[in-house]
Amino acid sequence: MIKRKTISPVELTKHYLARIDRINPKINAYVTVDHEGALVQAKVAEQAVMRGDALGALHGIPISIKDLALTKGLCSTDGSLIFKDRIPDHDDIFVARLRKAGVVILGKNNTPEFGYFARSMNRVIGETRNPWDTRRITGASSGGAGAASAAGISPFAIASDGGGSTRIPAHFNGVFGLQPSPGRLPLLEPILAGPQQASFGPMTLDVMDAAIIMNAMAGPDPRDPSAIQTPTPDFTAGLNDGIKGFKIAWSDDFGHIPILDLRVLKTQKSSAYLLERAGATVEDPAIKLYDFFEPWAISNAALGSVAKIRGFSEEQKALISPPVAQTMLRDRPIPTADDIAKAERVRADIRTRFEALFDRYDVICTPISTTIAPIAPAGWEQPYADPTYGAQFGTPYTHVVNFLGLTAASVPCGFVDGLPVGLQVIARRMNETKVFRVAQALALLQPWDSKHPALAI
């Protein structure tokens, strides 16, 4: 429509800013809304259209970005009072690439402090609420991005994931959320979970949108030696080719994860087997893993999260929110060399098991979690009573993807008690195109993009 001049970037941006003004006070999805800056960007985009300039794939389209990313000239807080007034003088690499593709940045989405809490809640602006039921959490740490996308106060958002932080909010908010292979998007500074376990990625209502966004963001950069160096695929190519002949593995629980709500599991499992209607074969190979939360957490901490936070001054540490201070300053010691070696042995064992699975199957489908979005507890309490759920960092279903550097997505697959549920689709590292194809097949079999929270209408 922008290319045809049937709508202008300014009109589109004003539309979303008006929706933000109306809806955001109810859900608190934004830390910063850049009203003035967004309109300036939109006017520049409109002038390019009127001049007949070559337009990028996302020209004039608004977007929001998780507040863990650096955005030049726009406050970037990390969800922390320590950085509440930080205005970066440069963009993260993927942000700069989005700007080159023509986006209009509406603002920054809420996150727990440094991404380390199971609720998108901090001392900067408080908690993001779920647009489907504002009594409930949105998940973490990309809860602001998930809520903004679901509520239509951003057409799509950029999230990040170091243990499930994109996929869990996508599950709780009813949107598509991709965890690209770590290194697919180069970074100037690693996410706290580390460059081989974490990545930024898109949250959208439409699979094709996410593929187009990935095309704009992905690819190596000499400033990030950890970035994937092999040629970057066109993520939109073959998206609608279907999945006839695909072999898909299903697992209820990886052999050890407690099932919290059988209704949620049934919804997810039936959606996985629904893919047989698109020509895939779905099998249950009885995947048996063991609880590796501690090795995963050690690996996570070893990649800098604990050391970074402990490097703050005492005055800065006093500003850190209670659950983050508890986790990162007291509960989690800096790993020793022996700790790291043990974690790496566990990683190698689990990687061998998954490589054997991917020799037989194109993707593995699992729950993201087997619960709907919990009601937000009082104060700074965790939302999950059962410690086996991996409350502090995500769920055991999602951890394995980050631990092994795989790629995965949460794909909307139904509702339980009126709240959305997501199916996890996992593929081998650097196989995002398979994740996209399976997600698109499910979207065609079971469309979700016309379903919206009541407050968004």
Coordinates of C-alpha atoms in Angstrom, one line a residue:
M1 CA 0.0 0.0 0.0
I2 CA 2.9 2.4 0.7
K3 CA 4.5 1.6 -2.6
R4 CA 1.1 2.2 -4.4
K5 CA 0.7 5.4 -2.3
T6 CA -2.7 4.3 -1.0
I7 CA -1.4 4.9 2.5
S8 CA 1.5 7.0 3.6
P9 CA 4.1 6.1 6.3
V10 CA 2.9 9.2 8.2
E11 CA -0.7 8.0 8.3
L12 CA 0.4 4.5 9.3
T13 CA 2.6 5.8 12.1
K14 CA -0.1 8.1 13.4
H15 CA -2.5 5.1 13.4
Y16 CA -0.1 3.1 15.6
L17 CA 0.8 6.0 17.9
A18 CA -2.9 6.6 18.5
R19 CA -3.4 2.9 19.3
I20 CA -0.5 3.1 21.7
D21 CA -2.0 6.1 23.5
R22 CA -5.3 4.2 23.8
I23 CA -4.2 0.7 24.6
N24 CA -0.7 0.8 26.2
P25 CA -1.9 2.3 29.5
K26 CA -3.8 -0.9 30.0
I27 CA -0.9 -3.3 29.4
N28 CA 2.3 -1.3 29.9
A29 CA 4.1 -2.9 26.9
Y30 CA 6.4 0.1 26.2
V31 CA 9.2 1.5 28.3
T32 CA 9.6 4.4 25.8
V33 CA 7.3 5.7 23.1
D34 CA 9.1 8.0 20.6
H35 CA 6.1 10.0 19.3
E36 CA 8.2 12.8 17.9
G37 CA 11.0 10.7 16.5
A38 CA 8.7 8.2 14.9
L39 CA 6.8 11.0 13.1
V40 CA 10.1 12.5 11.9
Q41 CA 11.2 9.0 10.5
A42 CA 7.7 8.6 8.9
K43 CA 8.0 12.0 7.2
V44 CA 11.4 11.1 5.8
A45 CA 10.0 7.8 4.6
E46 CA 7.0 9.5 2.9
Q47 CA 9.3 12.0 1.1
A48 CA 11.3 9.0 -0.3
V49 CA 8.1 7.5 -1.6
M50 CA 7.0 10.8 -3.3
R51 CA 10.5 11.2 -4.9
G52 CA 10.2 7.7 -6.4
D53 CA 13.3 6.4 -4.5
A54 CA 14.1 2.7 -4.3
L55 CA 12.3 1.4 -1.2
G56 CA 13.5 -1.2 1.3
A57 CA 11.4 -4.3 2.1
L58 CA 10.0 -2.6 5.2
H59 CA 9.9 1.0 4.0
G60 CA 7.7 3.2 6.2
I61 CA 6.4 0.3 8.4
P62 CA 6.4 0.9 12.1
I63 CA 8.1 -1.5 14.5
S64 CA 9.0 -1.8 18.2
I65 CA 12.2 -3.1 19.7
K66 CA 12.9 -4.8 23.0
D67 CA 14.7 -2.6 25.4
L68 CA 17.7 -4.8 25.7
A69 CA 18.8 -3.6 22.2
L70 CA 20.8 -0.5 21.6
T71 CA 19.0 2.2 19.6
K72 CA 20.8 5.4 18.6
G73 CA 19.3 8.5 20.1
L74 CA 16.5 6.5 21.8
C75 CA 16.6 5.6 25.5
S76 CA 17.8 2.0 26.0
T77 CA 17.4 1.0 29.7
D78 CA 17.9 -2.8 29.8
G79 CA 14.9 -2.6 32.1
S80 CA 17.3 -1.2 34.8
L81 CA 17.3 2.0 36.8
I82 CA 21.1 1.9 36.3
F83 CA 20.5 2.7 32.6
K84 CA 17.2 4.6 32.8
D85 CA 18.7 7.7 31.2
R86 CA 21.1 6.0 28.7
I87 CA 20.9 7.4 25.2
P88 CA 23.2 5.3 23.0
D89 CA 25.3 7.0 20.2
H90 CA 25.0 3.9 18.0
D91 CA 22.5 1.2 17.0
D92 CA 23.0 -2.6 17.4
I93 CA 23.9 -4.1 14.0
F94 CA 20.4 -5.6 13.4
V95 CA 18.8 -2.3 14.3
A96 CA 20.9 -0.4 11.8
R97 CA 19.9 -3.0 9.2
L98 CA 16.2 -2.5 10.0
R99 CA 16.6 1.2 9.6
K100 CA 18.3 0.6 6.2
A101 CA 15.2 -1.5 5.2
G102 CA 13.1 1.5 6.0
V103 CA 11.4 0.8 9.3
V104 CA 9.9 3.5 11.6
I105 CA 10.8 2.7 15.2
L106 CA 7.9 3.5 17.4
G107 CA 9.7 2.8 20.7
K108 CA 11.2 0.2 23.1
N109 CA 9.3 -2.7 24.6
N110 CA 9.4 -3.6 28.3
T111 CA 11.6 -6.3 29.7
P112 CA 12.7 -7.6 33.1
E113 CA 15.9 -6.1 34.3
F114 CA 18.7 -7.5 32.0
G115 CA 16.2 -10.1 30.9
Y116 CA 16.6 -12.0 34.2
F117 CA 13.1 -12.5 35.8
A118 CA 10.2 -14.7 34.8
R119 CA 7.9 -11.6 34.5
S120 CA 8.3 -8.6 32.3
M121 CA 8.5 -6.4 35.3
N122 CA 11.1 -3.9 36.5
R123 CA 11.7 -0.8 38.6
V124 CA 11.7 1.5 35.5
I125 CA 8.0 1.3 34.6
G126 CA 6.6 -1.8 36.4
E127 CA 5.0 -4.8 34.8
T128 CA 3.6 -5.6 31.4
R129 CA 0.1 -7.2 31.5
N130 CA -1.3 -9.8 29.1
P131 CA -3.7 -8.2 26.6
W132 CA -5.9 -11.3 26.6
D133 CA -6.4 -11.0 30.4
T134 CA -4.7 -8.1 32.1
R135 CA -4.6 -10.0 35.4
R136 CA -2.0 -12.3 33.9
I137 CA 1.7 -12.1 33.0
T138 CA 3.0 -11.9 29.5
G139 CA 6.0 -14.1 30.1
A140 CA 9.6 -13.0 29.9
S141 CA 11.8 -11.6 29.0
S142 CA 10.2 -10.4 25.8
G143 CA 6.8 -9.9 27.3
G144 CA 6.6 -6.3 26.2
A145 CA 7.2 -7.3 22.6
G146 CA 4.7 -10.1 22.8
A147 CA 2.0 -7.9 24.3
A148 CA 2.6 -5.1 21.8
S149 CA 2.3 -7.5 18.8
A150 CA -0.8 -9.2 20.2
A151 CA -2.5 -6.0 21.1
G152 CA -1.8 -4.4 17.7
I153 CA 0.2 -1.5 19.2
S154 CA 3.0 -2.5 16.9
P155 CA 2.6 -4.5 13.7
F156 CA 5.6 -6.5 14.7
A157 CA 8.4 -6.4 17.3
I158 CA 11.9 -7.5 17.8
A159 CA 12.5 -9.7 20.8
S160 CA 15.5 -11.7 22.2
D161 CA 15.8 -15.2 23.6
G162 CA 18.5 -16.8 25.8
G163 CA 16.4 -19.6 27.3
G164 CA 12.9 -19.1 25.9
S165 CA 12.5 -15.3 26.2
T166 CA 10.9 -14.9 22.8
R167 CA 9.1 -18.2 22.6
I168 CA 7.4 -18.2 26.1
P169 CA 5.9 -14.7 25.6
A170 CA 4.8 -15.7 22.1
H171 CA 3.0 -18.7 23.6
F172 CA 1.4 -16.6 26.3
N173 CA 0.4 -13.8 23.9
G174 CA -0.7 -15.8 20.9
V175 CA 1.9 -14.6 18.3
F176 CA 4.6 -16.2 16.2
G177 CA 8.0 -15.8 17.8
L178 CA 11.3 -17.0 16.2
Q179 CA 14.5 -17.9 18.0
P180 CA 17.1 -17.8 15.1
S181 CA 20.3 -19.8 15.4
P182 CA 22.6 -17.9 17.6
G183 CA 25.0 -16.0 15.4
R184 CA 22.4 -15.6 12.6
L185 CA 22.1 -11.9 13.7
P186 CA 25.5 -10.4 14.4
L187 CA 25.7 -8.3 17.7
L188 CA 28.1 -5.6 18.8
E189 CA 27.7 -6.8 22.4
P190 CA 26.5 -10.3 23.3
I191 CA 23.2 -10.8 25.0
L192 CA 23.9 -11.8 28.6
A193 CA 23.2 -15.5 27.8
G194 CA 26.1 -15.4 25.4
P195 CA 26.6 -15.3 21.6
Q196 CA 26.3 -19.1 21.1
Q197 CA 23.1 -19.5 23.1
A198 CA 21.0 -16.3 22.5
S199 CA 19.7 -14.2 19.7
F200 CA 17.3 -11.4 18.8
G201 CA 14.4 -12.4 16.6
P202 CA 11.0 -11.3 15.3
M203 CA 7.6 -11.6 16.9
T204 CA 4.7 -11.2 14.4
L205 CA 1.1 -12.2 13.6
D206 CA 2.2 -13.6 10.2
V207 CA 4.9 -16.0 9.4
M208 CA 5.8 -14.3 6.1
D209 CA 6.3 -11.0 8.0
A210 CA 8.9 -12.8 10.3
A211 CA 10.7 -14.2 7.3
I212 CA 10.9 -10.7 5.6
I213 CA 12.2 -9.2 8.9
M214 CA 14.9 -12.0 9.1
N215 CA 16.0 -11.2 5.6
A216 CA 16.6 -7.6 6.6
M217 CA 18.5 -8.4 9.8
A218 CA 20.5 -11.6 9.2
G219 CA 24.0 -12.0 7.8
P220 CA 27.6 -11.8 9.0
D221 CA 29.4 -8.7 10.1
P222 CA 33.2 -8.3 10.7
R223 CA 32.5 -6.7 14.0
D224 CA 31.0 -9.9 15.4
P225 CA 33.4 -12.9 14.9
S226 CA 30.8 -15.2 16.5
A227 CA 28.3 -14.5 13.7
I228 CA 27.5 -17.3 11.2
Q229 CA 29.8 -17.0 8.2
T230 CA 28.0 -19.3 5.7
P231 CA 25.7 -17.7 3.1
T232 CA 22.5 -16.4 4.6
P233 CA 19.4 -18.0 3.0
D234 CA 16.4 -16.1 1.7
F235 CA 14.0 -16.9 4.5
T236 CA 11.0 -16.3 2.3
A237 CA 12.0 -18.7 -0.4
G238 CA 10.0 -21.9 -0.3
L239 CA 7.8 -20.7 2.5
N240 CA 4.7 -21.8 0.7
D241 CA 6.1 -25.0 -0.8
G242 CA 4.5 -27.0 1.9
I243 CA 5.9 -29.8 4.1
K244 CA 4.9 -32.9 2.1
G245 CA 7.4 -35.6 2.9
F246 CA 8.7 -33.9 6.1
K247 CA 9.3 -36.2 9.1
I248 CA 8.3 -34.7 12.4
A249 CA 9.1 -36.0 15.9
W250 CA 6.7 -35.2 18.7
S251 CA 7.6 -35.3 22.5
D252 CA 5.2 -34.7 25.3
D253 CA 7.8 -34.1 28.0
F254 CA 11.3 -35.1 26.8
G255 CA 10.9 -38.0 29.2
H256 CA 11.1 -35.9 32.4
I257 CA 9.2 -32.6 32.3
P258 CA 6.1 -32.4 34.6
I259 CA 2.8 -31.8 32.7
L260 CA 1.1 -28.9 34.3
D261 CA -2.2 -28.8 32.3
L262 CA -3.3 -31.7 30.2
R263 CA -5.7 -29.5 28.2
V264 CA -2.8 -27.4 27.0
L265 CA -0.8 -30.5 26.1
K266 CA -3.7 -31.9 24.2
T267 CA -4.1 -28.7 22.2
Q268 CA -0.4 -28.7 21.3
K269 CA -0.2 -32.4 20.5
S270 CA -3.3 -32.3 18.3
S271 CA -1.8 -29.4 16.3
A272 CA 1.5 -31.2 15.8
Y273 CA -0.4 -34.2 14.4
L274 CA -2.6 -31.9 12.3
L275 CA 0.5 -31.4 10.2
E276 CA -0.1 -34.8 8.7
R277 CA -2.9 -33.2 6.7
A278 CA -0.2 -31.2 4.9
G279 CA 1.7 -34.4 3.9
A280 CA 4.1 -34.7 6.8
T281 CA 4.7 -37.9 8.9
V282 CA 4.4 -37.3 12.7
E283 CA 5.9 -39.8 15.1
D284 CA 6.5 -40.1 18.8
P285 CA 10.0 -41.5 19.2
A286 CA 9.9 -41.3 23.0
I287 CA 12.7 -38.8 23.4
K288 CA 14.3 -39.2 26.8
L289 CA 16.5 -36.5 28.2
Y290 CA 17.4 -35.6 31.8
D291 CA 17.1 -32.4 33.8
F292 CA 20.1 -30.3 32.7
F293 CA 18.9 -27.0 34.1
E294 CA 22.0 -26.6 36.3
P295 CA 24.5 -27.2 33.5
W296 CA 22.6 -24.8 31.3
A297 CA 22.5 -22.1 34.0
I298 CA 26.3 -22.6 34.6
S299 CA 27.0 -22.2 30.9
N300 CA 24.8 -19.1 30.9
A301 CA 26.6 -17.6 33.9
A302 CA 30.0 -18.5 32.5
L303 CA 29.3 -16.4 29.4
G304 CA 29.3 -13.2 31.4
S305 CA 26.0 -12.5 33.0
V306 CA 27.1 -12.9 36.6
A307 CA 30.4 -11.2 36.1
K308 CA 28.8 -8.2 34.4
I309 CA 26.4 -7.6 37.1
R310 CA 28.9 -8.1 39.8
G311 CA 31.1 -5.5 38.1
F312 CA 28.6 -2.7 39.1
S313 CA 29.4 -0.3 41.9
E314 CA 27.6 -0.8 45.3
E315 CA 25.4 2.2 44.5
Q316 CA 24.4 0.6 41.2
K317 CA 23.8 -2.8 42.8
A318 CA 21.4 -1.1 45.2
L319 CA 19.2 -0.1 42.3
I320 CA 18.8 -3.7 41.0
S321 CA 15.4 -5.3 41.4
P322 CA 15.0 -7.9 44.2
P323 CA 14.7 -11.1 42.1
V324 CA 17.6 -10.1 39.8
A325 CA 19.8 -9.3 42.7
Q326 CA 18.8 -12.5 44.4
T327 CA 19.6 -14.6 41.3
M328 CA 22.6 -12.9 40.0
L329 CA 24.3 -11.5 43.1
R330 CA 23.7 -14.2 45.7
D331 CA 22.2 -17.4 44.3
R332 CA 24.5 -17.9 41.3
P333 CA 28.3 -18.0 42.0
I334 CA 30.7 -17.4 39.2
P335 CA 31.4 -20.9 37.7
T336 CA 34.7 -22.5 38.2
A337 CA 36.7 -24.2 35.4
D338 CA 35.5 -27.6 36.7
D339 CA 31.9 -26.4 36.7
I340 CA 32.2 -25.2 33.1
A341 CA 33.9 -28.5 32.0
K342 CA 31.1 -30.5 33.5
A343 CA 28.5 -28.3 31.8
E344 CA 30.3 -28.8 28.5
R345 CA 30.2 -32.6 28.9
V346 CA 26.5 -32.5 29.5
R347 CA 26.1 -30.2 26.4
A348 CA 28.1 -32.6 24.3
D349 CA 26.0 -35.6 25.4
I350 CA 22.7 -33.9 24.7
R351 CA 24.0 -32.6 21.4
T352 CA 24.8 -36.1 20.3
R353 CA 21.3 -37.2 21.1
F354 CA 19.8 -34.4 19.1
E355 CA 22.0 -34.9 16.1
A356 CA 20.8 -38.5 16.0
L357 CA 17.2 -37.2 16.1
F358 CA 17.8 -34.7 13.3
D359 CA 19.3 -37.4 11.2
R360 CA 15.8 -39.0 11.2
Y361 CA 13.5 -36.0 11.5
D362 CA 13.3 -32.6 9.9
V363 CA 11.9 -30.9 13.0
I364 CA 10.9 -31.8 16.6
C365 CA 7.7 -30.4 18.0
T366 CA 7.0 -30.0 21.7
P367 CA 5.0 -27.8 24.0
I368 CA 6.5 -24.4 24.8
S369 CA 5.0 -24.9 28.2
T370 CA 2.0 -26.8 29.4
T371 CA 0.3 -23.9 31.1
I372 CA -1.6 -20.9 30.0
A373 CA -0.3 -17.5 31.2
P374 CA -0.4 -17.5 35.0
I375 CA -2.1 -14.7 37.0
A376 CA 0.5 -12.3 38.2
P377 CA 1.5 -12.8 41.8
A378 CA 1.8 -9.9 44.2
G379 CA 5.1 -8.1 44.5
W380 CA 8.2 -9.6 43.1
E381 CA 7.1 -13.2 43.5
Q382 CA 7.8 -15.8 40.8
P383 CA 4.7 -16.8 38.8
Y384 CA 5.4 -20.5 39.1
A385 CA 5.2 -22.5 42.3
D386 CA 6.8 -25.6 40.9
P387 CA 10.6 -25.2 40.7
T388 CA 10.9 -28.0 38.1
Y389 CA 9.3 -25.6 35.7
G390 CA 12.5 -23.7 35.4
A391 CA 10.7 -20.6 36.6
Q392 CA 13.7 -18.2 36.7
F393 CA 14.8 -18.5 33.1
G394 CA 12.1 -20.2 31.1
T395 CA 11.0 -23.8 30.7
P396 CA 12.9 -27.1 30.1
Y397 CA 11.2 -27.3 26.7
T398 CA 12.9 -24.1 25.6
H399 CA 16.3 -24.4 27.4
V400 CA 17.5 -27.2 25.2
V401 CA 17.3 -25.0 22.0
N402 CA 19.6 -22.4 23.5
F403 CA 21.9 -24.9 25.2
L404 CA 22.6 -26.5 21.9
G405 CA 22.5 -23.4 19.7
L406 CA 19.5 -24.6 17.7
T407 CA 16.7 -22.7 16.1
A408 CA 13.0 -22.8 17.1
A409 CA 9.7 -21.0 17.1
S410 CA 6.5 -20.7 19.1
V411 CA 3.6 -21.1 16.7
P412 CA 0.1 -20.2 17.8
C413 CA -2.0 -23.4 17.9
G414 CA -5.2 -22.8 19.9
F415 CA -6.8 -21.6 23.0
V416 CA -7.5 -22.9 26.5
D417 CA -9.9 -21.0 28.7
G418 CA -9.8 -18.2 26.1
L419 CA -6.0 -17.8 26.4
P420 CA -3.6 -18.6 23.6
V421 CA -1.3 -21.6 23.5
G422 CA 1.8 -22.1 21.3
L423 CA 3.5 -25.1 19.7
Q424 CA 7.3 -25.3 19.7
V425 CA 9.0 -26.2 16.4
I426 CA 12.7 -27.0 16.7
A427 CA 15.2 -27.5 13.9
R428 CA 18.9 -28.2 13.5
R429 CA 21.2 -25.1 13.7
M430 CA 21.0 -22.9 10.7
N431 CA 17.7 -24.5 9.5
E432 CA 15.3 -21.6 10.1
T433 CA 13.8 -22.2 6.7
K434 CA 12.4 -25.6 7.9
V435 CA 10.9 -23.9 11.0
F436 CA 9.3 -21.3 8.8
R437 CA 7.8 -23.9 6.4
V438 CA 6.3 -25.9 9.3
A439 CA 4.9 -22.8 10.9
Q440 CA 3.4 -21.6 7.6
A441 CA 1.8 -25.0 7.0
L442 CA 0.2 -24.9 10.5
A443 CA -1.0 -21.3 9.8
L444 CA -2.7 -22.5 6.6
L445 CA -4.3 -25.4 8.4
Q446 CA -5.2 -23.5 11.5
P447 CA -5.2 -19.7 10.9
W448 CA -4.6 -17.5 14.0
D449 CA -4.0 -14.0 12.5
S450 CA -7.6 -13.0 12.7
K451 CA -7.9 -13.7 16.4
H452 CA -7.3 -10.7 18.7
P453 CA -7.7 -9.7 22.4
A454 CA -10.9 -7.8 23.0
L455 CA -9.0 -4.7 24.2
A456 CA -7.2 -4.5 20.9
I457 CA -10.4 -4.2 18.8

